[in-house]
């Protein structure tokens, strides 16, 4: 049996353990918000890594406001040094999951294995990815492959809310940085036959329209802030959205529609506090809305902001009494790893070895922790690759196919071999 065959046989041999580990992870309801059970999940991962021979440390996000006694932000980092010359490869997966929502036909935190699938919130995004990265390396070890350099595995928090207490914290503490870490693989769900090389940018902003309160029976004495916000939203819809629809990036963002910039109204609240049975009999004097603008590498942050400001100023000039406040909530620029990166080439080749066809290069429509790896860690070579399928993330009855888990572990293992052989 050749070396590659031995490794893939070892992948098959550890599949059952990977499945059970994924199910255990899903049963820990690490819902964000608020950031529940992070410590328990970090300790579950840490115990597994320790059992497999890793040196394990826990990294609480001390000093950050989100790290509280009730909901501590605890990351886990395991390392194996093989004593041979070679690079440090860091695997990362986030442990937090979005709330389950409605519409489930199976328990969202049951980790049910049925019909060749594992069901539960976080299976695709991305606890199957954590199981895959741990057991892909374990398969190489059990196959007797002479692993060079150092392998690191991290389970981190808060990716769904920006990752500032997770991967960003590891980067700021020097645990994930250029000069210490050579390659990073984030096991996010972008489909197991595709290699993700980056993501679009994001600009979250809040606009507050301010009016003047008055009795609801005499609205002519007030200025309705909800109506003012309606003017702004309508102007975005009629003027900005058509402009965005006319732009398209060369970056291979999936799905195809996400190759264009997008704008979404994420939330809106206005007026006085409502009772259970009656509306407030007042003209709304304040209305706040949060907006989600995704932008492409061909756009700049300055241009994105200017388009918003121009519309606000236009309305202010046209409409008497239009008063507003505008503030940034989060700004993330697009990141892209060059297709010529040895890490990218190694995993494209590995996809072909497992699937029989070339692995497609894609980019994510939303951000993930690649942004921190590049901007804060200064690490050039980073990809996302994992067993989950993009369209299942955040859905009711979220699941991962066990066959996808098996194949993804094969890609991860062979991707490492290709990378080492190309060094």
CSV table of C-alpha atoms in Angstrom, one decimal:
chain,number,residue,atom,x,y,z
A,1,UNK,CA,0.0,0.0,0.0
A,2,UNK,CA,1.4,3.4,-1.0
A,3,UNK,CA,1.8,6.4,1.2
A,4,UNK,CA,-1.3,8.2,0.0
A,5,UNK,CA,-3.4,5.0,0.3
A,6,UNK,CA,-2.2,4.4,3.8
A,7,UNK,CA,-3.2,7.9,4.8
A,8,UNK,CA,-6.7,7.6,3.3
A,9,UNK,CA,-7.1,4.2,4.9
A,10,UNK,CA,-6.2,5.9,8.2
A,11,UNK,CA,-8.8,8.6,7.5
A,12,UNK,CA,-11.4,5.9,7.1
A,13,UNK,CA,-10.1,4.4,10.4
A,14,UNK,CA,-10.6,7.6,12.4
A,15,UNK,CA,-13.9,8.6,10.8
A,16,UNK,CA,-16.0,7.1,13.6
A,17,UNK,CA,-14.1,9.0,16.2
A,18,UNK,CA,-14.5,12.3,14.2
A,19,UNK,CA,-18.2,11.7,13.9
A,20,UNK,CA,-18.6,11.2,17.6
A,21,UNK,CA,-16.4,14.2,18.4
A,22,UNK,CA,-18.5,16.4,16.1
A,23,UNK,CA,-21.7,15.1,17.9
A,24,UNK,CA,-20.2,15.9,21.3
A,25,UNK,CA,-19.3,19.4,20.1
A,26,UNK,CA,-22.8,20.1,18.8
A,27,UNK,CA,-24.3,19.0,22.1
A,28,UNK,CA,-22.6,22.0,23.8
A,29,UNK,CA,-25.0,24.9,23.0
A,30,UNK,CA,-22.4,27.7,22.4
A,31,UNK,CA,-25.0,30.2,21.2
A,32,UNK,CA,-23.8,33.7,20.3
A,33,UNK,CA,-25.3,35.9,21.4
A,34,UNK,CA,-24.8,35.8,24.4
A,35,UNK,CA,-21.7,33.5,24.2
A,36,UNK,CA,-23.0,30.6,26.2
A,37,UNK,CA,-20.9,27.5,27.3
A,38,UNK,CA,-17.7,28.7,25.7
A,39,UNK,CA,-15.6,27.4,28.5
A,40,UNK,CA,-17.2,23.9,28.4
A,41,UNK,CA,-16.7,23.7,24.7
A,42,UNK,CA,-13.1,24.9,24.9
A,43,UNK,CA,-12.4,22.3,27.6
A,44,UNK,CA,-14.0,19.5,25.5
A,45,UNK,CA,-11.6,20.4,22.6
A,46,UNK,CA,-8.7,20.8,25.0
A,47,UNK,CA,-9.3,17.4,26.6
A,48,UNK,CA,-9.4,15.7,23.2
A,49,UNK,CA,-6.3,17.4,22.0
A,50,UNK,CA,-4.5,16.6,25.3
A,51,UNK,CA,-5.5,13.0,24.9
A,52,UNK,CA,-4.0,13.0,21.4
A,53,UNK,CA,-0.7,14.3,22.7
A,54,UNK,CA,-1.0,18.0,22.2
A,55,UNK,CA,0.3,20.6,24.6
A,56,UNK,CA,-2.8,22.6,25.4
A,57,UNK,CA,-3.3,26.1,26.8
A,58,UNK,CA,-6.5,28.1,27.4
A,59,UNK,CA,-6.5,31.7,26.4
A,60,UNK,CA,-9.3,33.8,28.0
A,61,UNK,CA,-9.9,37.1,26.4
A,62,UNK,CA,-8.9,39.1,29.5
A,63,UNK,CA,-9.3,42.8,29.4
A,64,UNK,CA,-12.1,42.8,26.8
A,65,UNK,CA,-15.6,44.0,27.9
A,66,UNK,CA,-17.3,40.9,26.4
A,67,UNK,CA,-15.2,38.6,28.6
A,68,UNK,CA,-17.5,38.5,31.7
A,69,UNK,CA,-18.0,36.2,34.7
A,70,UNK,CA,-21.4,35.1,33.3
A,71,UNK,CA,-20.1,34.6,29.7
A,72,UNK,CA,-16.4,34.1,29.7
A,73,UNK,CA,-14.6,34.2,26.3
A,74,UNK,CA,-12.2,31.2,26.5
A,75,UNK,CA,-10.2,30.1,23.5
A,76,UNK,CA,-8.2,26.9,23.4
A,77,UNK,CA,-4.9,26.3,21.6
A,78,UNK,CA,-3.1,22.9,21.2
A,79,UNK,CA,0.3,22.4,19.7
A,80,UNK,CA,2.4,19.4,18.6
A,81,UNK,CA,6.0,19.8,17.7
A,82,UNK,CA,7.4,16.9,15.7
A,83,UNK,CA,11.1,17.7,16.1
A,84,UNK,CA,11.8,17.8,12.3
A,85,UNK,CA,12.5,20.9,10.3
A,86,UNK,CA,9.4,22.3,8.7
A,87,UNK,CA,6.7,24.9,8.8
A,88,UNK,CA,4.1,25.7,11.5
A,89,UNK,CA,0.6,25.0,10.2
A,90,UNK,CA,-2.2,26.4,12.3
A,91,UNK,CA,-5.8,25.0,12.0
A,92,UNK,CA,-8.6,27.1,13.3
A,93,UNK,CA,-12.3,26.7,13.9
A,94,UNK,CA,-14.7,28.9,15.8
A,95,UNK,CA,-16.8,27.3,18.5
A,96,UNK,CA,-19.7,29.7,18.6
A,97,UNK,CA,-22.9,29.2,16.7
A,98,UNK,CA,-25.9,31.4,15.9
A,99,UNK,CA,-29.2,30.9,17.7
A,100,UNK,CA,-31.2,27.9,16.4
A,101,UNK,CA,-34.4,29.8,15.5
A,102,UNK,CA,-37.6,28.1,14.5
A,103,UNK,CA,-38.4,25.3,12.0
A,104,UNK,CA,-36.3,22.4,13.3
A,105,UNK,CA,-37.6,18.8,13.0
A,106,UNK,CA,-34.7,17.5,15.1
A,107,UNK,CA,-33.2,18.8,18.4
A,108,UNK,CA,-30.8,21.6,17.4
A,109,UNK,CA,-28.3,20.6,20.0
A,110,UNK,CA,-29.0,16.9,19.9
A,111,UNK,CA,-26.1,15.9,17.6
A,112,UNK,CA,-28.5,13.4,16.0
A,113,UNK,CA,-26.8,11.0,13.5
A,114,UNK,CA,-29.3,9.8,11.0
A,115,UNK,CA,-29.3,8.8,7.3
A,116,UNK,CA,-25.6,9.5,6.8
A,117,UNK,CA,-25.8,12.9,8.3
A,118,UNK,CA,-25.2,14.7,11.6
A,119,UNK,CA,-27.9,17.2,12.4
A,120,UNK,CA,-27.6,20.2,14.7
A,121,UNK,CA,-26.8,23.9,15.0
A,122,UNK,CA,-23.1,24.3,14.2
A,123,UNK,CA,-22.7,21.0,12.3
A,124,UNK,CA,-21.8,22.8,9.0
A,125,UNK,CA,-20.8,26.1,10.6
A,126,UNK,CA,-18.4,24.8,11.9
A,127,UNK,CA,-18.1,22.1,14.5
A,128,UNK,CA,-17.6,19.4,11.8
A,129,UNK,CA,-14.7,21.5,10.6
A,130,UNK,CA,-13.1,21.3,14.1
A,131,UNK,CA,-13.6,17.5,14.1
A,132,UNK,CA,-12.1,17.3,10.6
A,133,UNK,CA,-9.0,19.3,11.3
A,134,UNK,CA,-8.2,17.4,14.5
A,135,UNK,CA,-8.7,13.9,13.0
A,136,UNK,CA,-7.1,14.6,9.6
A,137,UNK,CA,-3.8,15.2,11.5
A,138,UNK,CA,-4.5,12.2,13.7
A,139,UNK,CA,-4.9,10.1,10.5
A,140,UNK,CA,-1.5,11.2,9.3
A,141,UNK,CA,0.0,10.2,12.6
A,142,UNK,CA,-1.7,6.8,12.7
A,143,UNK,CA,-0.6,6.2,9.1
A,144,UNK,CA,3.0,6.7,10.3
A,145,UNK,CA,3.6,9.7,8.1
A,146,UNK,CA,6.8,11.6,9.1
A,147,UNK,CA,5.1,15.0,9.9
A,148,UNK,CA,7.6,17.9,9.8
A,149,UNK,CA,7.6,21.1,11.8
A,150,UNK,CA,4.7,22.0,14.1
A,151,UNK,CA,0.9,21.6,14.0
A,152,UNK,CA,-1.4,23.9,16.0
A,153,UNK,CA,-5.1,23.5,16.5
A,154,UNK,CA,-7.3,26.3,17.9
A,155,UNK,CA,-10.9,26.6,18.9
A,156,UNK,CA,-11.9,30.2,19.2
A,157,UNK,CA,-14.9,32.3,20.2
A,158,UNK,CA,-17.1,35.0,18.8
A,159,UNK,CA,-16.5,34.6,15.0
A,160,UNK,CA,-20.2,35.1,14.5
A,161,UNK,CA,-20.0,38.6,16.1
A,162,UNK,CA,-16.6,39.6,14.6
A,163,UNK,CA,-14.0,37.4,16.3
A,164,UNK,CA,-12.4,40.1,18.4
A,165,UNK,CA,-12.3,38.0,21.5
A,166,UNK,CA,-11.2,35.0,19.4
A,167,UNK,CA,-8.8,34.9,16.5
A,168,UNK,CA,-8.2,38.6,16.8
A,169,UNK,CA,-7.2,38.1,20.5
A,170,UNK,CA,-4.8,35.3,19.6
A,171,UNK,CA,-3.2,37.6,17.0
A,172,UNK,CA,-2.8,40.5,19.4
A,173,UNK,CA,-1.3,38.3,22.0
A,174,UNK,CA,1.3,37.1,19.5
A,175,UNK,CA,0.0,33.5,19.4
A,176,UNK,CA,-1.0,33.7,15.8
A,177,UNK,CA,1.4,35.9,13.8
A,178,UNK,CA,3.9,36.0,11.0
A,179,UNK,CA,7.3,34.7,12.1
A,180,UNK,CA,5.6,32.2,14.4
A,181,UNK,CA,3.0,30.8,12.1
A,182,UNK,CA,3.6,30.0,8.4
A,183,UNK,CA,0.2,28.7,7.2
A,184,UNK,CA,-3.4,29.0,8.4
A,185,UNK,CA,-6.3,26.8,7.5
A,186,UNK,CA,-9.7,27.9,8.8
A,187,UNK,CA,-12.2,25.0,8.4
A,188,UNK,CA,-15.2,27.2,7.5
A,189,UNK,CA,-18.0,25.8,5.4
A,190,UNK,CA,-17.5,26.8,1.7
A,191,UNK,CA,-18.2,23.3,0.4
A,192,UNK,CA,-15.7,20.4,0.5
A,193,UNK,CA,-14.7,20.5,-3.1
A,194,UNK,CA,-13.8,24.2,-3.1
A,195,UNK,CA,-10.9,26.2,-1.6
A,196,UNK,CA,-11.7,29.6,-0.3
A,197,UNK,CA,-9.1,32.3,-0.7
A,198,UNK,CA,-10.8,35.3,0.9
A,199,UNK,CA,-13.9,37.4,1.4
A,200,UNK,CA,-15.7,40.6,0.6
A,201,UNK,CA,-15.5,43.6,2.8
A,202,UNK,CA,-18.2,44.7,5.3
A,203,UNK,CA,-19.4,48.1,6.5
A,204,UNK,CA,-21.9,48.0,9.2
A,205,UNK,CA,-23.3,51.4,10.2
A,206,UNK,CA,-26.1,53.0,12.2
A,207,UNK,CA,-28.2,56.0,11.3
A,208,UNK,CA,-30.4,57.8,13.8
A,209,UNK,CA,-33.1,60.1,12.5
A,210,UNK,CA,-34.3,62.7,15.0
A,211,UNK,CA,-37.6,64.4,14.8
A,212,UNK,CA,-39.8,66.3,17.3
A,213,UNK,CA,-42.3,64.6,19.6
A,214,UNK,CA,-46.0,65.6,19.6
A,215,UNK,CA,-49.4,64.2,20.4
A,216,UNK,CA,-50.5,61.6,18.0
A,217,UNK,CA,-53.8,63.5,17.4
A,218,UNK,CA,-51.8,66.6,16.3
A,219,UNK,CA,-48.9,65.3,14.2
A,220,UNK,CA,-48.6,68.7,12.4
A,221,UNK,CA,-47.0,69.9,15.6
A,222,UNK,CA,-44.2,67.3,15.5
A,223,UNK,CA,-41.6,65.9,13.1
A,224,UNK,CA,-41.9,62.1,12.6
A,225,UNK,CA,-38.5,60.5,12.8
A,226,UNK,CA,-39.8,57.2,11.4
A,227,UNK,CA,-41.0,59.0,8.2
A,228,UNK,CA,-37.5,60.7,8.0
A,229,UNK,CA,-35.9,57.3,8.2
A,230,UNK,CA,-38.3,56.1,5.5
A,231,UNK,CA,-37.0,58.8,3.2
A,232,UNK,CA,-33.4,57.7,3.7
A,233,UNK,CA,-34.2,54.0,3.2
A,234,UNK,CA,-36.2,54.8,0.1
A,235,UNK,CA,-33.4,56.9,-1.3
A,236,UNK,CA,-30.9,54.0,-0.7
A,237,UNK,CA,-33.3,51.6,-2.5
A,238,UNK,CA,-33.9,53.9,-5.5
A,239,UNK,CA,-30.5,55.5,-5.9
A,240,UNK,CA,-27.7,53.4,-4.3
A,241,UNK,CA,-28.9,49.8,-4.9
A,242,UNK,CA,-29.1,50.2,-8.7
A,243,UNK,CA,-25.5,51.5,-8.7
A,244,UNK,CA,-24.4,48.5,-6.7
A,245,UNK,CA,-26.1,46.2,-9.1
A,246,UNK,CA,-24.0,47.6,-11.9
A,247,UNK,CA,-20.7,46.6,-10.2
A,248,UNK,CA,-19.1,43.2,-10.2
A,249,UNK,CA,-15.9,41.9,-8.8
A,250,UNK,CA,-13.3,39.7,-10.5
A,251,UNK,CA,-13.0,37.8,-7.2
A,252,UNK,CA,-14.7,34.4,-7.4
A,253,UNK,CA,-17.3,35.1,-4.7
A,254,UNK,CA,-20.0,32.5,-4.2
A,255,UNK,CA,-22.9,32.4,-4.8
A,256,UNK,CA,-22.6,34.3,-8.2
A,257,UNK,CA,-25.1,37.0,-7.1
A,258,UNK,CA,-22.7,37.9,-4.2
A,259,UNK,CA,-20.0,39.0,-6.8
A,260,UNK,CA,-21.9,42.3,-6.7
A,261,UNK,CA,-21.9,44.7,-3.7
A,262,UNK,CA,-25.0,44.5,-1.5
A,263,UNK,CA,-26.9,46.6,1.0
A,264,UNK,CA,-29.3,45.3,3.6
A,265,UNK,CA,-31.4,47.0,6.4
A,266,UNK,CA,-30.6,44.7,9.3
A,267,UNK,CA,-32.9,46.3,11.9
A,268,UNK,CA,-35.0,49.3,12.7
A,269,UNK,CA,-36.6,50.7,15.8
A,270,UNK,CA,-38.5,54.0,16.4
A,271,UNK,CA,-41.0,55.8,18.5
A,272,UNK,CA,-41.9,55.5,22.1
A,273,UNK,CA,-42.2,52.3,24.1
A,274,UNK,CA,-45.2,50.3,23.0
A,275,UNK,CA,-47.7,48.6,25.4
A,276,UNK,CA,-49.0,45.1,24.7
A,277,UNK,CA,-52.3,46.3,23.4
A,278,UNK,CA,-52.1,49.9,22.2
A,279,UNK,CA,-49.7,51.9,20.1
A,280,UNK,CA,-48.0,54.9,21.7
A,281,UNK,CA,-50.1,58.0,21.0
A,282,UNK,CA,-47.1,60.1,20.1
A,283,UNK,CA,-45.2,61.3,17.0
A,284,UNK,CA,-41.9,59.4,16.9
A,285,UNK,CA,-39.0,61.7,17.8
A,286,UNK,CA,-36.3,59.2,17.2
A,287,UNK,CA,-35.7,56.2,14.8
A,288,UNK,CA,-32.6,54.1,14.5
A,289,UNK,CA,-31.7,51.7,11.8
A,290,UNK,CA,-28.7,49.4,11.3
A,291,UNK,CA,-27.4,48.8,7.8
A,292,UNK,CA,-25.1,46.0,6.4
A,293,UNK,CA,-23.1,47.1,3.3
A,294,UNK,CA,-20.9,44.4,1.7
A,295,UNK,CA,-18.3,45.7,-0.7
A,296,UNK,CA,-15.9,44.2,-3.2
A,297,UNK,CA,-12.1,44.7,-3.6
A,298,UNK,CA,-12.7,47.1,-6.4
A,299,UNK,CA,-14.3,49.6,-4.0
A,300,UNK,CA,-12.7,51.5,-1.1
A,301,UNK,CA,-13.9,52.1,2.4
A,302,UNK,CA,-13.8,55.9,1.7
A,303,UNK,CA,-16.0,55.4,-1.4
A,304,UNK,CA,-18.5,53.3,0.5
A,305,UNK,CA,-18.8,55.8,3.2
A,306,UNK,CA,-19.1,58.7,0.8
A,307,UNK,CA,-22.1,57.2,-1.0
A,308,UNK,CA,-23.9,57.0,2.3
A,309,UNK,CA,-23.0,60.5,3.4
A,310,UNK,CA,-24.0,62.0,0.0
A,311,UNK,CA,-27.5,60.7,0.3
A,312,UNK,CA,-27.8,61.9,3.9
A,313,UNK,CA,-26.7,65.4,2.9
A,314,UNK,CA,-29.0,65.4,-0.1
A,315,UNK,CA,-32.0,64.7,2.0
A,316,UNK,CA,-30.9,67.2,4.6
A,317,UNK,CA,-30.7,69.9,1.9
A,318,UNK,CA,-34.1,69.0,0.5
A,319,UNK,CA,-36.2,68.2,3.6
A,320,UNK,CA,-36.8,70.8,6.4
A,321,UNK,CA,-36.3,69.2,9.8
A,322,UNK,CA,-34.2,66.3,8.6
A,323,UNK,CA,-31.7,65.8,11.4
A,324,UNK,CA,-29.5,62.7,11.8
A,325,UNK,CA,-26.6,61.0,13.4
A,326,UNK,CA,-24.4,58.4,11.6
A,327,UNK,CA,-21.8,56.2,13.1
A,328,UNK,CA,-19.7,53.2,12.0
A,329,UNK,CA,-20.3,49.9,13.8
A,330,UNK,CA,-17.7,47.7,12.0
A,331,UNK,CA,-15.4,48.1,9.0
A,332,UNK,CA,-13.6,45.2,7.5
A,333,UNK,CA,-11.7,45.4,4.2
A,334,UNK,CA,-11.7,42.5,1.7
A,335,UNK,CA,-8.9,40.0,2.0
A,336,UNK,CA,-7.5,37.7,-0.6
A,337,UNK,CA,-4.8,35.1,-0.6
A,338,UNK,CA,-3.0,34.9,-4.0
A,339,UNK,CA,-3.8,31.9,-6.0
A,340,UNK,CA,-0.1,31.2,-6.4
A,341,UNK,CA,0.3,30.6,-2.7
A,342,UNK,CA,1.8,27.2,-2.0
A,343,UNK,CA,-1.0,26.6,0.5
A,344,UNK,CA,-3.7,27.3,-2.1
A,345,UNK,CA,-1.9,25.1,-4.7
A,346,UNK,CA,-1.5,22.3,-2.2
A,347,UNK,CA,-5.2,22.2,-1.4
A,348,UNK,CA,-6.4,22.6,-4.9
A,349,UNK,CA,-4.3,19.5,-5.8
A,350,UNK,CA,-5.7,17.6,-2.8
A,351,UNK,CA,-9.3,18.3,-3.8
A,352,UNK,CA,-8.4,16.8,-7.2
A,353,UNK,CA,-6.8,13.8,-5.5
A,354,UNK,CA,-10.0,13.1,-3.6
A,355,UNK,CA,-12.7,14.3,-6.0
A,356,UNK,CA,-11.1,13.6,-9.3
A,357,UNK,CA,-11.5,17.2,-10.5
A,358,UNK,CA,-9.8,20.5,-9.9
A,359,UNK,CA,-10.8,22.3,-6.7
A,360,UNK,CA,-12.6,25.5,-7.5
A,361,UNK,CA,-11.2,28.7,-6.0
A,362,UNK,CA,-13.9,30.7,-4.3
A,363,UNK,CA,-14.3,33.7,-2.0
A,364,UNK,CA,-16.9,34.0,0.8
A,365,UNK,CA,-19.8,36.5,0.6
A,366,UNK,CA,-19.4,37.2,4.3
A,367,UNK,CA,-16.3,37.8,6.4
A,368,UNK,CA,-14.7,35.2,8.6
A,369,UNK,CA,-11.5,35.1,10.7
A,370,UNK,CA,-9.2,35.4,7.7
A,371,UNK,CA,-9.5,39.1,8.2
A,372,UNK,CA,-7.7,39.0,11.5
A,373,UNK,CA,-5.1,36.4,10.3
A,374,UNK,CA,-4.1,38.9,7.6
A,375,UNK,CA,-4.6,42.3,9.2
A,376,UNK,CA,-3.5,41.6,12.7
A,377,UNK,CA,-1.4,38.5,12.4
A,378,UNK,CA,0.3,39.6,9.2
A,379,UNK,CA,0.1,36.0,7.9
A,380,UNK,CA,0.1,35.9,4.1
A,381,UNK,CA,-0.9,32.3,3.5
A,382,UNK,CA,-4.4,31.6,4.7
A,383,UNK,CA,-7.3,29.7,3.2
A,384,UNK,CA,-10.7,28.4,4.4
A,385,UNK,CA,-11.5,24.7,3.7
A,386,UNK,CA,-13.8,22.4,5.5
A,387,UNK,CA,-16.5,19.8,5.2
A,388,UNK,CA,-19.6,22.0,5.6
A,389,UNK,CA,-21.7,23.3,2.8
A,390,UNK,CA,-22.3,27.0,2.5
A,391,UNK,CA,-26.0,26.9,1.9
A,392,UNK,CA,-26.7,24.9,5.1
A,393,UNK,CA,-25.0,27.4,7.5
A,394,UNK,CA,-27.5,29.1,9.9
A,395,UNK,CA,-30.4,27.0,8.5
A,396,UNK,CA,-33.1,25.0,10.4
A,397,UNK,CA,-32.1,21.3,10.4
A,398,UNK,CA,-28.5,22.3,9.7
A,399,UNK,CA,-26.4,19.2,9.0
A,400,UNK,CA,-23.2,17.8,7.6
A,401,UNK,CA,-23.0,14.7,5.4
A,402,UNK,CA,-20.7,12.1,7.0
A,403,UNK,CA,-19.3,11.4,3.6
A,404,UNK,CA,-18.4,15.1,3.2
A,405,UNK,CA,-16.6,14.9,6.6
A,406,UNK,CA,-14.7,11.8,5.4
A,407,UNK,CA,-13.7,13.4,2.1
A,408,UNK,CA,-12.7,16.7,3.7
A,409,UNK,CA,-10.4,14.9,6.2
A,410,UNK,CA,-8.8,13.3,3.2
A,411,UNK,CA,-8.3,16.7,1.5
A,412,UNK,CA,-6.9,18.2,4.7
A,413,UNK,CA,-4.5,15.3,5.2
A,414,UNK,CA,-3.3,15.2,1.5
A,415,UNK,CA,-3.2,19.0,1.4
A,416,UNK,CA,-0.7,19.0,4.3
A,417,UNK,CA,1.4,16.3,2.5
A,418,UNK,CA,1.3,18.4,-0.8
A,419,UNK,CA,2.3,21.5,1.2
A,420,UNK,CA,5.3,19.8,2.9
A,421,UNK,CA,6.5,18.2,-0.3
A,422,UNK,CA,6.5,21.6,-2.0
A,423,UNK,CA,8.5,23.3,0.8
